[in-house]
Structure formats: C-alpha cells, structure tokens
PDB file of C-alpha atoms in Angstrom:
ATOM      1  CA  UNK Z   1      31.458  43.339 -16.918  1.00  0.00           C
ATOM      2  CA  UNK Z   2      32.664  40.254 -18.523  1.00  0.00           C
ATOM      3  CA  UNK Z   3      34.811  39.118 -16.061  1.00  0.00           C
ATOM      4  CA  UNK Z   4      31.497  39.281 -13.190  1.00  0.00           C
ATOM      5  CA  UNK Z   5      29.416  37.547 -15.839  1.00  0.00           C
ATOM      6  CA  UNK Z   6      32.229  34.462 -15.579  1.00  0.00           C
ATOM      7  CA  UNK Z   7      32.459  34.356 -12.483  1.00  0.00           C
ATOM      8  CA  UNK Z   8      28.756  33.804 -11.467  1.00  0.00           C
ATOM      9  CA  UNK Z   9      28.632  31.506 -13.947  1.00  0.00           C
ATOM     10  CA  UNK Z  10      31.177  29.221 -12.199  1.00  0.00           C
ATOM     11  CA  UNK Z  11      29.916  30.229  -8.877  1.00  0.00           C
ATOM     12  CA  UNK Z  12      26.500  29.276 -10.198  1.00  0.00           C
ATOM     13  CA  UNK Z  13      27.822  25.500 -11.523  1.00  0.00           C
ATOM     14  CA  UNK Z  14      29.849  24.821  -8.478  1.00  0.00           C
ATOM     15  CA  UNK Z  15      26.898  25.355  -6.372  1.00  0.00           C
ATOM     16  CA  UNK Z  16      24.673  23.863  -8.610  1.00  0.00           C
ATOM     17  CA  UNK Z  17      27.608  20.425  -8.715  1.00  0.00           C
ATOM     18  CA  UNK Z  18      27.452  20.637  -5.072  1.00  0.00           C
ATOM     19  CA  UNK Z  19      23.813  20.231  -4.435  1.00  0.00           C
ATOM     20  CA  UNK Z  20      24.046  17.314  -7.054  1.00  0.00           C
ATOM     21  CA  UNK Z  21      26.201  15.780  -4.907  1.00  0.00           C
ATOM     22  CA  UNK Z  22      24.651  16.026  -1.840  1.00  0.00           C
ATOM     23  CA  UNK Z  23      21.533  14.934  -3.222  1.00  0.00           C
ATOM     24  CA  UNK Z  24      23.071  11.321  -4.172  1.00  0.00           C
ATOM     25  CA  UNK Z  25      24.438  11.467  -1.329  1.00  0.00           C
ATOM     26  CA  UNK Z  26      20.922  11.481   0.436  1.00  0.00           C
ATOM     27  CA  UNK Z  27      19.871   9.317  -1.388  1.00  0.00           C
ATOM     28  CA  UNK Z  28      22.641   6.456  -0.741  1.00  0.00           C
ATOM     29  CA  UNK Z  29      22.318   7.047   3.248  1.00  0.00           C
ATOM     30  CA  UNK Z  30      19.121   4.754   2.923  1.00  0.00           C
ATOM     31  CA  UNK Z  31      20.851   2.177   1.187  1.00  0.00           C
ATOM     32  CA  UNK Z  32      21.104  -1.122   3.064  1.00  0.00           C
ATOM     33  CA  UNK Z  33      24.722  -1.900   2.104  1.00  0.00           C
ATOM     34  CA  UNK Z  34      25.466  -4.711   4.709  1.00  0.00           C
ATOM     35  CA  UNK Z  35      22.170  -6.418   3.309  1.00  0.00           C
ATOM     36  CA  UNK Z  36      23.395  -6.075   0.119  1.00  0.00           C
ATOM     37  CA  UNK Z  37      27.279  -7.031   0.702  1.00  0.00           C
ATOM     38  CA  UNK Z  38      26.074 -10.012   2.929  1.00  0.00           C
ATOM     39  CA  UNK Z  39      27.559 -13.298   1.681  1.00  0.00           C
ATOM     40  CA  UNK Z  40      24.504 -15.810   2.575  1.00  0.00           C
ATOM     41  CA  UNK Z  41      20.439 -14.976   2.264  1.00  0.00           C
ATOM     42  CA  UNK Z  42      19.714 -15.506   6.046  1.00  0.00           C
ATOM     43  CA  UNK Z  43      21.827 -12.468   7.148  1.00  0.00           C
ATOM     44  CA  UNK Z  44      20.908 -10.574   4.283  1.00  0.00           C
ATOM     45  CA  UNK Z  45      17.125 -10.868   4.707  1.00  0.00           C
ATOM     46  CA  UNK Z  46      17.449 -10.076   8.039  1.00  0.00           C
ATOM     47  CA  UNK Z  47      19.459  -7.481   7.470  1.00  0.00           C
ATOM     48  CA  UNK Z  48      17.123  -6.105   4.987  1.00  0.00           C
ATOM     49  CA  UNK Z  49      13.811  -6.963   6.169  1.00  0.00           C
ATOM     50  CA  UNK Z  50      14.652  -8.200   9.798  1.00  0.00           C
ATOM     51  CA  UNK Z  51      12.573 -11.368   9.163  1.00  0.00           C
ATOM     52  CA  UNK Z  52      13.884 -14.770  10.088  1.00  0.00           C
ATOM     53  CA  UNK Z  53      11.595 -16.806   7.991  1.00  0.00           C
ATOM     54  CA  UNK Z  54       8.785 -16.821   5.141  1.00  0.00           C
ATOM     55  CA  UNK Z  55       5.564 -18.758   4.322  1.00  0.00           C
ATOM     56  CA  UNK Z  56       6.192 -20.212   0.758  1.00  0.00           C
ATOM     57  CA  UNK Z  57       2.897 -19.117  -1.343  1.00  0.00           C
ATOM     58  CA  UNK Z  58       1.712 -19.865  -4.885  1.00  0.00           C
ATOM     59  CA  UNK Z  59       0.183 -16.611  -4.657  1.00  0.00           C
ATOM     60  CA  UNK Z  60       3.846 -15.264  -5.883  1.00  0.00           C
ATOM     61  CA  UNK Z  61       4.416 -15.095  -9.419  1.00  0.00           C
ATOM     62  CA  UNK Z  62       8.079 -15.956 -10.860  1.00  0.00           C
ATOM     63  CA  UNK Z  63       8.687 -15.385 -14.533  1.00  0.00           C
ATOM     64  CA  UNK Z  64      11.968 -16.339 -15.827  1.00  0.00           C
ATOM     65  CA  UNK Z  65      13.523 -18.525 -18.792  1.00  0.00           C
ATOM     66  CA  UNK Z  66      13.999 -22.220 -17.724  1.00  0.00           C
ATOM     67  CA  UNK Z  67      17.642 -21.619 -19.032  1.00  0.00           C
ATOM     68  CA  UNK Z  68      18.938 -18.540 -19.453  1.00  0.00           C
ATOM     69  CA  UNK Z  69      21.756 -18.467 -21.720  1.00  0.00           C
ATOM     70  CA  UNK Z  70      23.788 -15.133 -20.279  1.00  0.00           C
ATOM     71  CA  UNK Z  71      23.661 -15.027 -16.640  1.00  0.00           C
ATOM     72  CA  UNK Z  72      24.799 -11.813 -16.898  1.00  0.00           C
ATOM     73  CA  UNK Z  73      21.190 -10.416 -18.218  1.00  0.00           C
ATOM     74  CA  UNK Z  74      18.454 -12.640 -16.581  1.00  0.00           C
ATOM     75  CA  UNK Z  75      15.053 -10.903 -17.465  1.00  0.00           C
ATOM     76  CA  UNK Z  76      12.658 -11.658 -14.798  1.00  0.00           C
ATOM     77  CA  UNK Z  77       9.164 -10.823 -13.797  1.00  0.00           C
ATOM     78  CA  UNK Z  78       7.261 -11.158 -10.344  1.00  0.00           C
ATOM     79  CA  UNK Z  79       4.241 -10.454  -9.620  1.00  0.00           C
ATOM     80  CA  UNK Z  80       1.187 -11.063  -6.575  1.00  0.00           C
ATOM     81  CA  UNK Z  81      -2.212 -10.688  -5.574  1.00  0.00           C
ATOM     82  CA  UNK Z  82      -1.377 -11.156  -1.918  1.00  0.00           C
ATOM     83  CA  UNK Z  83      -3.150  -8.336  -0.370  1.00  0.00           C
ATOM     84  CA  UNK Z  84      -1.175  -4.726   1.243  1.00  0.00           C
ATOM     85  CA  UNK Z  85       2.142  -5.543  -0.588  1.00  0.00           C
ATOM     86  CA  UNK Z  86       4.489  -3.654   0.988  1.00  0.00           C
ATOM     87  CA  UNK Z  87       7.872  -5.195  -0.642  1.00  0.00           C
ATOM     88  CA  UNK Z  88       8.959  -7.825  -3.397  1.00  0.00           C
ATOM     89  CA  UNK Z  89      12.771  -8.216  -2.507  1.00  0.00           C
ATOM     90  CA  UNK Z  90      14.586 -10.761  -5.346  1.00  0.00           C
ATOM     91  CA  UNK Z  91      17.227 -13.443  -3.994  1.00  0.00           C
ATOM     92  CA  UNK Z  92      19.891 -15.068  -6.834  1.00  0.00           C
ATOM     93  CA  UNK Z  93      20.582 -18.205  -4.035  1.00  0.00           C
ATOM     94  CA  UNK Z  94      23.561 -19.153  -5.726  1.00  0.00           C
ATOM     95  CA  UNK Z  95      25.511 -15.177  -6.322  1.00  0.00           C
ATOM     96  CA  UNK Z  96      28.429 -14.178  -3.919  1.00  0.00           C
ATOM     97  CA  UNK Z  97      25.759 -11.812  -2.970  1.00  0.00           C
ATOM     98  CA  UNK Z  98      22.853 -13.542  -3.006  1.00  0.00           C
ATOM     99  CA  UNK Z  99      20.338  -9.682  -2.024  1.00  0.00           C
ATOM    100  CA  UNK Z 100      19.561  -8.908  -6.135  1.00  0.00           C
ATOM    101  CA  UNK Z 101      17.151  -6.184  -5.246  1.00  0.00           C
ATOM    102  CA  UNK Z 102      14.432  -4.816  -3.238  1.00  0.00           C
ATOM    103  CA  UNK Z 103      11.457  -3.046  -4.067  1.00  0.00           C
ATOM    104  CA  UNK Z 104       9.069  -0.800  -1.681  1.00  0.00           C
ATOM    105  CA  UNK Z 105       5.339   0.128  -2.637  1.00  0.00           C
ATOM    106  CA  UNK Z 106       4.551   3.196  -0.463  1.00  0.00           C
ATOM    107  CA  UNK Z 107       1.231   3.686  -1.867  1.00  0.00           C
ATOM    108  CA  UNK Z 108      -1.284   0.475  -1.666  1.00  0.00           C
ATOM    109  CA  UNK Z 109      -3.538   1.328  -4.609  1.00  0.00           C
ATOM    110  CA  UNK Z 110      -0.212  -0.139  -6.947  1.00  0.00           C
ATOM    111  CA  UNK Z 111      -0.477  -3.299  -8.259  1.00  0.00           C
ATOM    112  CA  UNK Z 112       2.602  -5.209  -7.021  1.00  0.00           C
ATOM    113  CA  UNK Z 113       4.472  -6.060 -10.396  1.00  0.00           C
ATOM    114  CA  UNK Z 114       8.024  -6.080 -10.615  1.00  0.00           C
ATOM    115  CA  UNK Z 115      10.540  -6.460 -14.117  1.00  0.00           C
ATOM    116  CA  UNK Z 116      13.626  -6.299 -14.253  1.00  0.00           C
ATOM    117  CA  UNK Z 117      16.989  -7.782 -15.524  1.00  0.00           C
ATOM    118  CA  UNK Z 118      19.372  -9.317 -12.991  1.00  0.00           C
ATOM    119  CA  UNK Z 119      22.659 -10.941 -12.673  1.00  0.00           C
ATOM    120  CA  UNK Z 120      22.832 -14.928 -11.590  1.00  0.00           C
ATOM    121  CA  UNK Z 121      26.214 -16.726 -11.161  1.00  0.00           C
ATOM    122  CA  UNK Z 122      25.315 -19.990 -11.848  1.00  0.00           C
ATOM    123  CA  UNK Z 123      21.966 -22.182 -12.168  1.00  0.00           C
ATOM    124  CA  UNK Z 124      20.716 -21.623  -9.091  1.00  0.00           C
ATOM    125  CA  UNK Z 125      17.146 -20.849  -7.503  1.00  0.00           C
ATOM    126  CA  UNK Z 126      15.676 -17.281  -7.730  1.00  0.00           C
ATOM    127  CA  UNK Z 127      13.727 -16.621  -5.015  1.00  0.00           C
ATOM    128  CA  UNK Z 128      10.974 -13.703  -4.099  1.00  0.00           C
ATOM    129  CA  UNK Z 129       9.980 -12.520  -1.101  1.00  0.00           C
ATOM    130  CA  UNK Z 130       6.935 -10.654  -0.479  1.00  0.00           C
ATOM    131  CA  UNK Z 131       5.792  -8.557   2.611  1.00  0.00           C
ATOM    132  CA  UNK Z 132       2.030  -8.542   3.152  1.00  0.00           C
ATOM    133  CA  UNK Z 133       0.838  -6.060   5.924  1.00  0.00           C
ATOM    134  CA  UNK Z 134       3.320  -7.618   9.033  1.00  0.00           C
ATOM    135  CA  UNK Z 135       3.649 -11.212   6.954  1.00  0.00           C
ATOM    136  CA  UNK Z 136       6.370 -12.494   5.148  1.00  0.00           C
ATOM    137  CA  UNK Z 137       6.003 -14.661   2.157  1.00  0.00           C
ATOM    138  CA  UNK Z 138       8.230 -16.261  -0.287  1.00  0.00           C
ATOM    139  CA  UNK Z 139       8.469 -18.210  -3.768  1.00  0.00           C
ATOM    140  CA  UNK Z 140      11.400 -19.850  -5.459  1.00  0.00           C
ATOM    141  CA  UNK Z 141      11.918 -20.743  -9.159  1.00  0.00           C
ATOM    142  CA  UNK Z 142      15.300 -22.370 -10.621  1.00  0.00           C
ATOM    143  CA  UNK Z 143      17.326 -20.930 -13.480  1.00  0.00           C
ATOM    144  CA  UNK Z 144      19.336 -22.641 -15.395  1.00  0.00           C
ATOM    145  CA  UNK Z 145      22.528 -20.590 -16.532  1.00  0.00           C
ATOM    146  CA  UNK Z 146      24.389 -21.727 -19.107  1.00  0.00           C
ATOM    147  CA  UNK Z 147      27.282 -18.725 -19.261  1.00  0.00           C
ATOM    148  CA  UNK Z 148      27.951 -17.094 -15.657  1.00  0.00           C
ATOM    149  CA  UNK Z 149      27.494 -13.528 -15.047  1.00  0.00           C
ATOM    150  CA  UNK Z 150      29.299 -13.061 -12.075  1.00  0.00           C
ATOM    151  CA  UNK Z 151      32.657 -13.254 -13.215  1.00  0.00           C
ATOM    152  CA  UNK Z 152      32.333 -16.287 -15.416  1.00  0.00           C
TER     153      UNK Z 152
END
C-alpha cells in the first residue's frame, strides 16, 4: 500500500517535470534567436521584423538617464500614440548584440507603453522601433554609460 502510494507519486512528478519541460520548450520555438544573436541592427531588424527601413517620428517616446552610471541596469521607458501599435522592439546600437528586446501588442485597445531595464555596452544610441498597422517607425535617444555592462 505504501510502496503504490510512492510510486504514483514519482510517476505523478515525472510527468508533471515533463510537461514543464515541454511547455518551455514551446514557448522558446517562437523565439527569434538569429535576430537576437545578429551582430549589426540591419540584419537583426530584418530578421526580426523583415523591414529594411523606418520613418524617424517624434511621436515615439524615449525615457532614459542622459548618463547612466551602470550599463549593466539601464532603466528605460517608451512609449507612443502612433495609432494600431503592433510592436515597440528596443535597439542598444552600440552592444555585440545590438536586438535588446521586442514587444508584441495582440490586442489594440492597449496603450503601447513599454519599461524595462536593459543592458548597454557603452554610450551609445538607444533606439525604438515601432510598427503601426503595415508602417515602420523609429526614434533614437543617446545614453551615456559611464561603467559597461557588457563585459566591462
């Protein structure tokens, strides 16, 4: 009696360790890792997005610190009132991998705000991109790091 009791419990917690796994596993498979892993922002946009260039609009709110003393823990804030916002993706120009992060809003009544903290290498200009309905559009603000936080 015992000895059943033990054993569905580990049957129970492999299967339930399985599924756990599979689900993260799911849930990488959309993951854009050449984007991501892509060494300069034209292939990684592309990549990403599959645009090949962007409209620069002051519509785009950047927030950031003029200098930012730990590059390893950049807070940062964008935000737009460009209409159907489909995306706010978030460029470090200057990082070994410049593709930060990317954001998707599947449901248009959101307002399209995005904060978050993010690595920069070195001073270097953050940049935003924006997808409105089938458009493209893109803001850049420079950061000043003082202390690296890509290795440095």
């Amino acid at each position: 009696m015992m000895i059943d009791r033990k054993r569905r419990t580990l049957i129970l917690g492999a299967l339930t360790g399985c599924s756990a796994w599979l689900a993260s596993r799911l849930a990488l498979a959309g993951w854009n890792a050449d984007a991501f892993h892509s060494k300069d922002i034209t292939s990684a946009l592309k990549g990403l997005l599959g645009m090949e260039s962007a409209e620069t609009s002051e519509r785009i709110q950047i927030k950031a610190p003029d200098i930012a003393e730990n590059g390893a823990v950049v807070p940062i804030t964008v935000e737009t009132d460009l209409p159907d916002v489909r995306s706010i993706t978030l460029v470090a120009a200057k990082n070994p991998n410049p593709l930060v992060a990317s954001f998707e809003f599947v449901d248009p009544s959101v307002t399209p705000f995005v904060s978050t903290r993010i690595k920069m290498a070195e001073t270097a200009d953050l940049i935003a991109v924006v997808q409105s309905g089938d458009k493209f559009y893109q803001n850049a603000r420079t950061v000043k790091v003082t202390i690296g936080g890509c290795g440095g």
